[in-house]
mmCIF file of C-alpha atoms in Angstrom:
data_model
loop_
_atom_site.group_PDB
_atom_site.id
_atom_site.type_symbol
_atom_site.label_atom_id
_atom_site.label_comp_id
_atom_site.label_asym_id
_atom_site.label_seq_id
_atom_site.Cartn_x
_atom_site.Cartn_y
_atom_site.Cartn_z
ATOM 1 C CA UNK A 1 6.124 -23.683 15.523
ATOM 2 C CA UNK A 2 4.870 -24.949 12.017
ATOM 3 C CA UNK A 3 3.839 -21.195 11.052
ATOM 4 C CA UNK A 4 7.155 -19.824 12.502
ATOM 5 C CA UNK A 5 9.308 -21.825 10.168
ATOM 6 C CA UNK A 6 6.929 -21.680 7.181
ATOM 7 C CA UNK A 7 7.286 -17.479 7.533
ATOM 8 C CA UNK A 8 11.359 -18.446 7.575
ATOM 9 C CA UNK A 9 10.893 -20.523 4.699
ATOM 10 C CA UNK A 10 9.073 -18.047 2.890
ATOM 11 C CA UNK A 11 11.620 -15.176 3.812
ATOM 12 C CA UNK A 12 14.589 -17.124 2.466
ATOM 13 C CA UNK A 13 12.714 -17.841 -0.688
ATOM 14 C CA UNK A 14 12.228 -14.467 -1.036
ATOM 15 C CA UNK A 15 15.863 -13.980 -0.594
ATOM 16 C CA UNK A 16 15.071 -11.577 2.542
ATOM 17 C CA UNK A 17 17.083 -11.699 5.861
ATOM 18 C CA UNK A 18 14.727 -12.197 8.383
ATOM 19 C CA UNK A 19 17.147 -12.151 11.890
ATOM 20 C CA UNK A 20 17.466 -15.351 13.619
ATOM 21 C CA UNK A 21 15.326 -15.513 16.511
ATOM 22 C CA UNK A 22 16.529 -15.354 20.390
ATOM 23 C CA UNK A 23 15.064 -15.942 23.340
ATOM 24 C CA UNK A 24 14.201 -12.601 24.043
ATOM 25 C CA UNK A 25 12.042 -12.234 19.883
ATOM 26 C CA UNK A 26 8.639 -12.737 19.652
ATOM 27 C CA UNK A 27 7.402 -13.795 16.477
ATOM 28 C CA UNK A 28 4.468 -11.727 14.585
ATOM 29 C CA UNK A 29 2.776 -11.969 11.558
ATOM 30 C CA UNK A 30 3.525 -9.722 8.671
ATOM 31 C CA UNK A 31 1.198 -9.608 5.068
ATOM 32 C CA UNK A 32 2.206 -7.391 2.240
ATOM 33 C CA UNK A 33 1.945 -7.143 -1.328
ATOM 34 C CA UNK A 34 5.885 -7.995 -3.191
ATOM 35 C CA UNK A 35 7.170 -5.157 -5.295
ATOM 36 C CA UNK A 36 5.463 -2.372 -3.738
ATOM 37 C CA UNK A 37 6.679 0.545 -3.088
ATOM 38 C CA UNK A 38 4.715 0.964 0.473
ATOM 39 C CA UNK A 39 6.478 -2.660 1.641
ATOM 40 C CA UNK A 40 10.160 -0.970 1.260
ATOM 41 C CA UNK A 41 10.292 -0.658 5.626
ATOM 42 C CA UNK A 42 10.166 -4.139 5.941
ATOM 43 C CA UNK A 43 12.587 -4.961 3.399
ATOM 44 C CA UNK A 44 15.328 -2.355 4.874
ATOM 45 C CA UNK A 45 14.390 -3.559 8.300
ATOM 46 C CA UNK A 46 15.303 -7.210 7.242
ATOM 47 C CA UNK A 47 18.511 -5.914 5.726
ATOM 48 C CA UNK A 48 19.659 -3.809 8.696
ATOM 49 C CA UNK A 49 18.407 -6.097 11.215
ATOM 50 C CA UNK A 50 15.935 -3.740 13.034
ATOM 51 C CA UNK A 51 13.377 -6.382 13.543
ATOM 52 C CA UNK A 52 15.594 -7.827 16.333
ATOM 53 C CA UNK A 53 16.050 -4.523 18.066
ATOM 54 C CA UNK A 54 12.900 -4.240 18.820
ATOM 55 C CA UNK A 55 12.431 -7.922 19.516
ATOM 56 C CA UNK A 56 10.625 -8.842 16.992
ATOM 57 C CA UNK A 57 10.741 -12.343 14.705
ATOM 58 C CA UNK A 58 8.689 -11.345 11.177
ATOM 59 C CA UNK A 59 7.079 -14.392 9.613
ATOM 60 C CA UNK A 60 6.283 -12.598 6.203
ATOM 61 C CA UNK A 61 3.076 -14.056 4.462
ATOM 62 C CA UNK A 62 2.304 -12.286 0.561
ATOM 63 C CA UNK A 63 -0.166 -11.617 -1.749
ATOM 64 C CA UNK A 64 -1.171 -10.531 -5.132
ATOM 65 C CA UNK A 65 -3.543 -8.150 -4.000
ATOM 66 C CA UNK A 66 -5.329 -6.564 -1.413
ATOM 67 C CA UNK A 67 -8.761 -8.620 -1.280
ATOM 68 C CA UNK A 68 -6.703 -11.953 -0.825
ATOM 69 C CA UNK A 69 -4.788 -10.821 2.112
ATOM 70 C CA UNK A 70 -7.551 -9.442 3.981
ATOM 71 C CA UNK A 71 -9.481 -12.193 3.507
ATOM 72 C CA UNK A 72 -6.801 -14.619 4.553
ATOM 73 C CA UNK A 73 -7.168 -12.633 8.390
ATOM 74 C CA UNK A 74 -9.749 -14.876 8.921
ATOM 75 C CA UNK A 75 -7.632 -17.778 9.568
ATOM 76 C CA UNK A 76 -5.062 -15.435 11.323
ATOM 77 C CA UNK A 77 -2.760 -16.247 8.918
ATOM 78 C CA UNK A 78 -1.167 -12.937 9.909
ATOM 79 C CA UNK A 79 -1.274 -10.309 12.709
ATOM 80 C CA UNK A 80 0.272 -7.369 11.164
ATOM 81 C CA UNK A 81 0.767 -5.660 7.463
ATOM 82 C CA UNK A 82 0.367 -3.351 4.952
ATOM 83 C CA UNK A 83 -2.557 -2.418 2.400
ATOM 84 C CA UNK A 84 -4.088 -0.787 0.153
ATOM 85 C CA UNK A 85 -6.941 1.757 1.302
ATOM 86 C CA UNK A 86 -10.276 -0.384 -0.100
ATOM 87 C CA UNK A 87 -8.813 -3.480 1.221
ATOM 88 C CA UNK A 88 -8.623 -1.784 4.713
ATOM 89 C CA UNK A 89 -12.497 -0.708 4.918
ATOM 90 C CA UNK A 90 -13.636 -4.040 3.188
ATOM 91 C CA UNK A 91 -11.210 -5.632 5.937
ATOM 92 C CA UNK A 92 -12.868 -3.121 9.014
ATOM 93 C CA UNK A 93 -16.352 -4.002 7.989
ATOM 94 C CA UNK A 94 -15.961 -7.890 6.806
ATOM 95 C CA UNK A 95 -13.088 -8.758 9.519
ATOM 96 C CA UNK A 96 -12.398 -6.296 12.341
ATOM 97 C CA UNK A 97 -9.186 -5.021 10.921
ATOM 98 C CA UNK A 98 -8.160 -1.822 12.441
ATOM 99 C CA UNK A 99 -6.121 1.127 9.972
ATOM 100 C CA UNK A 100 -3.297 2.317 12.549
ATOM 101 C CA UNK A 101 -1.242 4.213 10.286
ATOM 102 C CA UNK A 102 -0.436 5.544 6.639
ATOM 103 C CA UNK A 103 1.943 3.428 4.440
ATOM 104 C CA UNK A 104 2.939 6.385 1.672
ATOM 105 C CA UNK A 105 0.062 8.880 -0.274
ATOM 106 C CA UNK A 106 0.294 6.793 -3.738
ATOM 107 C CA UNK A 107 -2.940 9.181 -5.305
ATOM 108 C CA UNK A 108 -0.422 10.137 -8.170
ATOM 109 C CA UNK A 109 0.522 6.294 -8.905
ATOM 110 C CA UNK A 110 -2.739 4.558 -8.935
ATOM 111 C CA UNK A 111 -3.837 5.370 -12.973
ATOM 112 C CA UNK A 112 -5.773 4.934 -15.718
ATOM 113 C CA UNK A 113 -3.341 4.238 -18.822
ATOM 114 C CA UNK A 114 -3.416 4.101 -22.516
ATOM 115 C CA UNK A 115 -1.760 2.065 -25.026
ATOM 116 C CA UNK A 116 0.587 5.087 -26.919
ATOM 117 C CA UNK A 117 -0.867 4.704 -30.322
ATOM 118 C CA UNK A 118 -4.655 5.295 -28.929
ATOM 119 C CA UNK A 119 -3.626 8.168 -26.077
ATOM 120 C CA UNK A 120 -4.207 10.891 -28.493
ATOM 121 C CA UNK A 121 -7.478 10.266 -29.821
ATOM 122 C CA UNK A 122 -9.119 9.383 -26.002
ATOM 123 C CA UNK A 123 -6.930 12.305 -24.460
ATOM 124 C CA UNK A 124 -8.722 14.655 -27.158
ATOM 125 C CA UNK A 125 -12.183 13.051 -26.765
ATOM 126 C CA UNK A 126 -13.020 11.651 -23.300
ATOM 127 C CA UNK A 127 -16.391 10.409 -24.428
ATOM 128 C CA UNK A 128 -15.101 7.846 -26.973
ATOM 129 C CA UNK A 129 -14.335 6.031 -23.925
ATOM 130 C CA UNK A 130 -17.993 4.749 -23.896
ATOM 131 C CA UNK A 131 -18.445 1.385 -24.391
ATOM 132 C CA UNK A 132 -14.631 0.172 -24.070
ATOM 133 C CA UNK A 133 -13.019 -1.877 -22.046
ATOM 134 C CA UNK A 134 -11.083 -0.667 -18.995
ATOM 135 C CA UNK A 135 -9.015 -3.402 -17.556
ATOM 136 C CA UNK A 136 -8.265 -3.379 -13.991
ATOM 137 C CA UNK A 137 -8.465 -4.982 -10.052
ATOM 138 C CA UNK A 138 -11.996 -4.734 -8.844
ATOM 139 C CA UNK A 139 -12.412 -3.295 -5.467
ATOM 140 C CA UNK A 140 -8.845 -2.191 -5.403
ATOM 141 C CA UNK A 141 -7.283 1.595 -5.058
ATOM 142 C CA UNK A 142 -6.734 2.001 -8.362
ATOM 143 C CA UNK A 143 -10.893 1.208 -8.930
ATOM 144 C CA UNK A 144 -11.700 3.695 -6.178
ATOM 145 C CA UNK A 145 -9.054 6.225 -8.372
ATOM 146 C CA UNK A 146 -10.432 5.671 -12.625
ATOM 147 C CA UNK A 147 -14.207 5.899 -11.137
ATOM 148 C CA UNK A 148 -12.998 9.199 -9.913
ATOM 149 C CA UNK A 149 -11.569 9.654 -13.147
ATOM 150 C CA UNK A 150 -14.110 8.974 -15.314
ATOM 151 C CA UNK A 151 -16.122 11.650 -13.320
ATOM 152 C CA UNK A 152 -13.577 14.182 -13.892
ATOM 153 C CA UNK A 153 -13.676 13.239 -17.223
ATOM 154 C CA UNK A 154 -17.700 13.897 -17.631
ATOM 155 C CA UNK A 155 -18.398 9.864 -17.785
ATOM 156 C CA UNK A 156 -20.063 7.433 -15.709
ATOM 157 C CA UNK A 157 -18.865 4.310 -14.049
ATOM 158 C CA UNK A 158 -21.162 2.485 -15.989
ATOM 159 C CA UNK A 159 -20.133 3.977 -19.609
ATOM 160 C CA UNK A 160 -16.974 1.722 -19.755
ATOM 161 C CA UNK A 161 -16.840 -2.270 -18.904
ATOM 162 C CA UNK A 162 -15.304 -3.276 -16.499
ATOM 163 C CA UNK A 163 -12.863 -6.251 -16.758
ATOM 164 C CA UNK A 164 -11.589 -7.418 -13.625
ATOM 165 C CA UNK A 165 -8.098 -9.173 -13.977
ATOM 166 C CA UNK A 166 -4.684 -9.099 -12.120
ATOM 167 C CA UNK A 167 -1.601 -6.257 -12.379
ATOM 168 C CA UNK A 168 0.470 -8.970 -13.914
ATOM 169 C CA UNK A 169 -2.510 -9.854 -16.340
ATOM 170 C CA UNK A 170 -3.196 -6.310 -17.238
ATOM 171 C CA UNK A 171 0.450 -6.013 -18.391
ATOM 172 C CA UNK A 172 0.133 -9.033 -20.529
ATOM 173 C CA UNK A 173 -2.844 -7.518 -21.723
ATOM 174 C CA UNK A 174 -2.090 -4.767 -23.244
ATOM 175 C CA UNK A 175 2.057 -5.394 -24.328
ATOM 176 C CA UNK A 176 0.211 -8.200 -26.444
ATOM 177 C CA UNK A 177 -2.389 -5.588 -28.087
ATOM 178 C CA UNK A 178 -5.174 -7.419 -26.390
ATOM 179 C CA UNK A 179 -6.248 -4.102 -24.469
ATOM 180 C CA UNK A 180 -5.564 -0.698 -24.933
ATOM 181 C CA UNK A 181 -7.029 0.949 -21.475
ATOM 182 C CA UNK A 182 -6.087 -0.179 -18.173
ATOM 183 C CA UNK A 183 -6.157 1.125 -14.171
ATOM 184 C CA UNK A 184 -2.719 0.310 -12.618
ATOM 185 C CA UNK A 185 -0.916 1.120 -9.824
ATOM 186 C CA UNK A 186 2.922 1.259 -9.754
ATOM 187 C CA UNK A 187 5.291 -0.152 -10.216
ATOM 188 C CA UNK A 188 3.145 -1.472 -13.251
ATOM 189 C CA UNK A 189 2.048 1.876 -14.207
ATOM 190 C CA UNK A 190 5.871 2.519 -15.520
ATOM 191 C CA UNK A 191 5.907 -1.079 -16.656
ATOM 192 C CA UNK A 192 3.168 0.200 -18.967
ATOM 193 C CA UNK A 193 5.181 3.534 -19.983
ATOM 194 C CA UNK A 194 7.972 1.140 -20.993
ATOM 195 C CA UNK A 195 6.890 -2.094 -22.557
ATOM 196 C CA UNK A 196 3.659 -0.825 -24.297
ATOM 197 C CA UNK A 197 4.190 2.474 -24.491
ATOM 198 C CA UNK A 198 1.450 3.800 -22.359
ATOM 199 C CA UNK A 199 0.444 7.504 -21.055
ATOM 200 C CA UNK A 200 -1.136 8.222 -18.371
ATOM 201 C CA UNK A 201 -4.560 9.449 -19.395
ATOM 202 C CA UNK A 202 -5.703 10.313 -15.410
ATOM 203 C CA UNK A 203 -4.451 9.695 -11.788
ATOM 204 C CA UNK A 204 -6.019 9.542 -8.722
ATOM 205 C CA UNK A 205 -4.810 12.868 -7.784
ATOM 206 C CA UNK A 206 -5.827 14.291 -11.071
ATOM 207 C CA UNK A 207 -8.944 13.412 -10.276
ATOM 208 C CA UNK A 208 -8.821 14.952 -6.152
ATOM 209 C CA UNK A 209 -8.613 11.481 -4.965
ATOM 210 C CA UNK A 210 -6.555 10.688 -1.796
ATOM 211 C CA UNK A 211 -5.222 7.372 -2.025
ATOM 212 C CA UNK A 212 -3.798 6.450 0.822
ATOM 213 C CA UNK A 213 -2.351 3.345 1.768
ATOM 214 C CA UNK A 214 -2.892 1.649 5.280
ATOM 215 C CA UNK A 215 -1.176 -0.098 8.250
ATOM 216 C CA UNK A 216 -3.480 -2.683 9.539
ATOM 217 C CA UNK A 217 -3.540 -4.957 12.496
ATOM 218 C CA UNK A 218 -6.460 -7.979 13.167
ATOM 219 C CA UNK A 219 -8.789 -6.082 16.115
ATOM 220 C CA UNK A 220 -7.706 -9.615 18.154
ATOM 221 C CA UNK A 221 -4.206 -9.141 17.843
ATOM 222 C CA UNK A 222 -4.515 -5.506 18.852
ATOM 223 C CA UNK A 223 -5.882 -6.538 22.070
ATOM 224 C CA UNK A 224 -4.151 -9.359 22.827
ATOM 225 C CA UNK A 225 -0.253 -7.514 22.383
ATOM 226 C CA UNK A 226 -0.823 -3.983 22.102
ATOM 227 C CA UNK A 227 2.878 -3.287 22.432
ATOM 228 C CA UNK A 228 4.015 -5.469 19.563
ATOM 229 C CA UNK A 229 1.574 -3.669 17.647
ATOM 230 C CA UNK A 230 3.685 -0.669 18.479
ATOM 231 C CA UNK A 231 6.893 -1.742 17.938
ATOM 232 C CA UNK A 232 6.056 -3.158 14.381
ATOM 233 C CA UNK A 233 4.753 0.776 13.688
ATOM 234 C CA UNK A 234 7.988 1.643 15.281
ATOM 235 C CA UNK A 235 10.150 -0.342 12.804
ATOM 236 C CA UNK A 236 8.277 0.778 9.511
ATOM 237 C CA UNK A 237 8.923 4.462 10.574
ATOM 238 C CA UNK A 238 12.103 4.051 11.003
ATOM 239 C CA UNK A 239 12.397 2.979 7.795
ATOM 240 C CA UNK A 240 10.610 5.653 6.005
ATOM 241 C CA UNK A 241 13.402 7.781 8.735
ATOM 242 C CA UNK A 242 15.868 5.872 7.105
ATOM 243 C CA UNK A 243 15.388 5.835 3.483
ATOM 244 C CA UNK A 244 14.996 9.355 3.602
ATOM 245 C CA UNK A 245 17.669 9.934 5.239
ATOM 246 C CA UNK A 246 20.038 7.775 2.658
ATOM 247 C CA UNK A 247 18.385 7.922 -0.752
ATOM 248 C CA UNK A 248 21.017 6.383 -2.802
ATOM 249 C CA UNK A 249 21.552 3.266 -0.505
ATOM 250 C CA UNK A 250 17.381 3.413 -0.674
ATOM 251 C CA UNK A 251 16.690 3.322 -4.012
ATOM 252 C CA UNK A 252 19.334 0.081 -4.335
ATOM 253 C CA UNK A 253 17.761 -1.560 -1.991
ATOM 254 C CA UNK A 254 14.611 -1.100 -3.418
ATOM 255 C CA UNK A 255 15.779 -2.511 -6.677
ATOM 256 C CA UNK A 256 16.752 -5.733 -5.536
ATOM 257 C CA UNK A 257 13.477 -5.912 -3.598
ATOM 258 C CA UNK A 258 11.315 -5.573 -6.506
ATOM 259 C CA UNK A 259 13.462 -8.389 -8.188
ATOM 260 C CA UNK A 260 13.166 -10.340 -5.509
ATOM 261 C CA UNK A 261 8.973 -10.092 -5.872
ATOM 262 C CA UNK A 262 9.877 -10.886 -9.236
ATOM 263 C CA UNK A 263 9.742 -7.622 -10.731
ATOM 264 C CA UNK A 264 12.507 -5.645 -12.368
ATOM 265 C CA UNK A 265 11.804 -1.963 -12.914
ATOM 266 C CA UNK A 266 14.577 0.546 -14.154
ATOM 267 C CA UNK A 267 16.526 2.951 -11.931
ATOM 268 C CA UNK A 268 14.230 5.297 -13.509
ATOM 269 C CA UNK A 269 11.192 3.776 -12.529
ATOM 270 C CA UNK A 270 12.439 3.297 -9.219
ATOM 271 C CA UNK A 271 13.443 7.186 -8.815
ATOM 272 C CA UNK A 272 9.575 7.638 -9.912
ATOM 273 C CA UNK A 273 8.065 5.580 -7.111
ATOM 274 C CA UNK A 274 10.310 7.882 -4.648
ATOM 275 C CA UNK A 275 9.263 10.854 -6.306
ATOM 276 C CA UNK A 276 5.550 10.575 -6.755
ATOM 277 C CA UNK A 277 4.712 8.955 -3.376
ATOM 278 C CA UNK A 278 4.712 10.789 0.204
ATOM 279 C CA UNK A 279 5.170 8.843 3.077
ATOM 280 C CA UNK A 280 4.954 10.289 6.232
ATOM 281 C CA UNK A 281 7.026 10.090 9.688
ATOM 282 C CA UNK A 282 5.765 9.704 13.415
ATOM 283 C CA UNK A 283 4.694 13.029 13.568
ATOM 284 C CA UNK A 284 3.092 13.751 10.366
ATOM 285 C CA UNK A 285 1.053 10.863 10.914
ATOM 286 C CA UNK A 286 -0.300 11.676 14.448
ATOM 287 C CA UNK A 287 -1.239 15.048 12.881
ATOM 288 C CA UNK A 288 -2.948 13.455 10.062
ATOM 289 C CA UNK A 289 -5.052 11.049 12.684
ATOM 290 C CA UNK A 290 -5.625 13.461 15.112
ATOM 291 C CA UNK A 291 -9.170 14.480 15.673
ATOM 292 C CA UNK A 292 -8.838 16.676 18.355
ATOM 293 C CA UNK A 293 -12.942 17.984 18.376
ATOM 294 C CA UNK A 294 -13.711 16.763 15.429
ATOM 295 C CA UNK A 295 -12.832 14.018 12.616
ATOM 296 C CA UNK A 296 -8.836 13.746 11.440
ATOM 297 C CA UNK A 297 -7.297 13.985 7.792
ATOM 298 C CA UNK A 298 -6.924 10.557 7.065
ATOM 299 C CA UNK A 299 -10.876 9.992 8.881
ATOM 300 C CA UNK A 300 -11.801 12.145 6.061
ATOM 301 C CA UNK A 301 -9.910 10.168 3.074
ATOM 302 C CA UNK A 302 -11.068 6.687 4.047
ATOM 303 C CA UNK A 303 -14.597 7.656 4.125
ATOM 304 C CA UNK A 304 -14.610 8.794 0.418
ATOM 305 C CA UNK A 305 -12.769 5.480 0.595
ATOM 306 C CA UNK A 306 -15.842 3.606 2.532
ATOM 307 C CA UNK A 307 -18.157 6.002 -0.331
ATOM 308 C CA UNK A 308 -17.101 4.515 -3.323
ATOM 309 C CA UNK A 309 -17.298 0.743 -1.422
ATOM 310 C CA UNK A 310 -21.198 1.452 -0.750
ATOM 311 C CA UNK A 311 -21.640 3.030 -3.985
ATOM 312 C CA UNK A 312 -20.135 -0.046 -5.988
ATOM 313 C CA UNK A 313 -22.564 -2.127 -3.686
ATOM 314 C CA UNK A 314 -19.531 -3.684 -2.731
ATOM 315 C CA UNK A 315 -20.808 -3.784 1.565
ATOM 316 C CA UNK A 316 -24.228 -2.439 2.672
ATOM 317 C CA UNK A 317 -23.052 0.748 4.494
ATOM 318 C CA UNK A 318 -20.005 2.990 4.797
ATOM 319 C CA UNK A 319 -18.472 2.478 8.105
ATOM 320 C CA UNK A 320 -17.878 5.631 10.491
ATOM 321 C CA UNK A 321 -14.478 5.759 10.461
ATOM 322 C CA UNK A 322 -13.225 6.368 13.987
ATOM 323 C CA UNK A 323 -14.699 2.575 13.839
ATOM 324 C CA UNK A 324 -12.000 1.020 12.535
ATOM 325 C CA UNK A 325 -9.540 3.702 12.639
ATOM 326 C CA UNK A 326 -7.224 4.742 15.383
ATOM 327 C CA UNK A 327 -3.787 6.606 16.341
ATOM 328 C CA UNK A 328 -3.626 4.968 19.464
ATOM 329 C CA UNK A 329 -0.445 2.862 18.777
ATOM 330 C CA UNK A 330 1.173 5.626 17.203
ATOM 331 C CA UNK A 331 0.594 7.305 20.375
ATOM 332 C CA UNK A 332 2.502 4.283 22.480
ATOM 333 C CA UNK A 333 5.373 4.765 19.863
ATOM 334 C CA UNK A 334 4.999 8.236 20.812
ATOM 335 C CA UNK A 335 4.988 8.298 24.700
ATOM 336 C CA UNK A 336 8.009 5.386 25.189
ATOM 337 C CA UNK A 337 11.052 6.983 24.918
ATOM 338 C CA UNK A 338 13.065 4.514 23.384
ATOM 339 C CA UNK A 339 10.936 3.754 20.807
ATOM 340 C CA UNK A 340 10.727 6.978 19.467
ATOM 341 C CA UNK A 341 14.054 7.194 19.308
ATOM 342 C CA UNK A 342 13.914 4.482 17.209
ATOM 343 C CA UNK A 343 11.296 5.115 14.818
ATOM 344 C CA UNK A 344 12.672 9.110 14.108
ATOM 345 C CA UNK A 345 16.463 8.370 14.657
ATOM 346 C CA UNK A 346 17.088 9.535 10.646
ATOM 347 C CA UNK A 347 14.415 12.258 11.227
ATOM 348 C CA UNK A 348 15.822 15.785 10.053
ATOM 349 C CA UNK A 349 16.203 17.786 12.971
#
């Protein structure tokens, strides 16, 4: 009862409509990052009241970053949420989180920027890159994407320092000329573009990295209500369906989300975020987990993903990934009728 209203109380704070339970709404756990593009679903299915179709009471539970919220499963603080694509493995090998879907492809907005008045002289000469300091979130996607980077770029991992500090403290960083090189991921990456100036001197996809972001559940809560599992997947679909399906209405939404997260980003900004990141509807994502004979798409993005955490010495192996990954509520979403007709209702025909 005490976590039910506390995820209330945190919704209205937020200013987000959670539905008012019934008798007939179970309540579940949902963790997320404010502000991000991937959490959108959530948001329109607060507005629109979708959450209470499918019977569902959200107690919403945020964090700044990936490595907190995982973390935080071990006191089942939540059940259900979104991710970033490190936090996921760290979360399958540290705390039996399972990956059951794909929040968006965000390869193209996880970055490493440069202050405008020193893009030039880097973008002409990689190399003077040695020995600076690259601000950014440790064991993050947008560390998995710059160490790609500075690859591409004929450096080493170990050429720049690493500083390890918070989005939000990154962007103080450099709009107060106290950094001039940082790894991002949006919406702060066109924060960057417009407060300090910045260019983007690489991207994840520049660089052939997939960064995908990930749908997690805690491996207890899988077993224990399966179906709720599937009806949460159900309701973030349908929002993807949705948004698609009414852009304009979308992208207004969106902007009152971020300021609710405490973030205000232009309408330009915002048409960016739609732009640059794919997100993917029942269908495309059973294709991209299907393994048929053999190992699936998105088996073969997270363990690059699961590469780079061994590399960095960040956990002692990289886990296989039909471990911790599975398409098997996707597949209950699938095979009831009604919820697929839920989840692909806005789908173009």
């Amino acid at each position: 009862m005490k976590r039910h209203l506390a995820g209330l109380a945190l919704a209205a704070a937020l200013g987000l409509a959670a539905p008012a339970p019934s008798g007939a709404q179970t309540a579940i756990g949902v963790s997320y990052q404010p502000s991000l593009y991937w959490a959108l679903p959530f948001h329109y299915a607060n507005v629109k009241g979708w959450w209470k179709d499918v019977g569902l009471t959200p107690n919403f539970t945020t964090f700044p970053a990936g490595a907190p919220q995982i973390a935080a499963s071990a006191a089942k603080s939540w059940d259900v949420g979104g991710t970033g694509s490190v936090p996921a493995v760290l979360g399958a090998v540290r705390f039996n989180i399972l990956t059951i879907g794909i929040t968006n492809d965000e390869s193209k907005t996880n970055a490493m920027m440069v202050r405008g008045d020193k893009f030039d002289a880097i973008k002409a000469n990689p190399q003077s890159l040695k020995g600076q300091r690259l601000l950014l979130t440790t064991n993050s996607t947008v560390d998995y994407a710059s160490r790609k980077c500075l690859v591409k770029m004929g450096l080493a991992a170990n050429d720049m320092q690493f500083v390890n500090l918070g989005q939000a403290q990154i962007i103080t960083a450099l709009t107060s000329n106290n950094g001039d090189i940082a790894g991002v991921w949006a919406p702060n990456t066109y924060t960057l573009e417009e407060r300090a100036s910045a260019k983007y001197l690489c991207s994840g996809a520049d660089a052939q990295a997939i960064v995908p972001g990930a749908l997690i559940v805690r491996g207890e809560f899988a077993k224990e209500r399966p179906d709720d599992v599937a009806k949460f997947l159900a309701v973030f679909l349908r929002g993807w369906s949705w948004a698609k399906a009414n852009p304009a209405e979308a992208r207004t939404l969106a902007l009152d989300f971020y300021k609710q997260g405490g973030l205000e980003v232009s309408a330009r900004a915002m048409d960016q975020e739609f732009a640059l990141r794919p997100t993917f509807g029942l269908d495309e994502q059973l294709k991209l987990m299907a393994r048929g004979t053999g190992t699936s798409t998105v088996d073969g993005w997270f363990s690059e993903i699961g590469k780079f955490i061994t590399d960095v010495g960040t956990i002692p192996a990289n886990p296989e990934a039909k471990s911790y990954l599975t398409d098997d509520f996707l597949k209950r979403v699938a095979a009831d009728a009604k919820l697929r007709a839920f989840a692909t209702e806005f789908d173009k025909k």
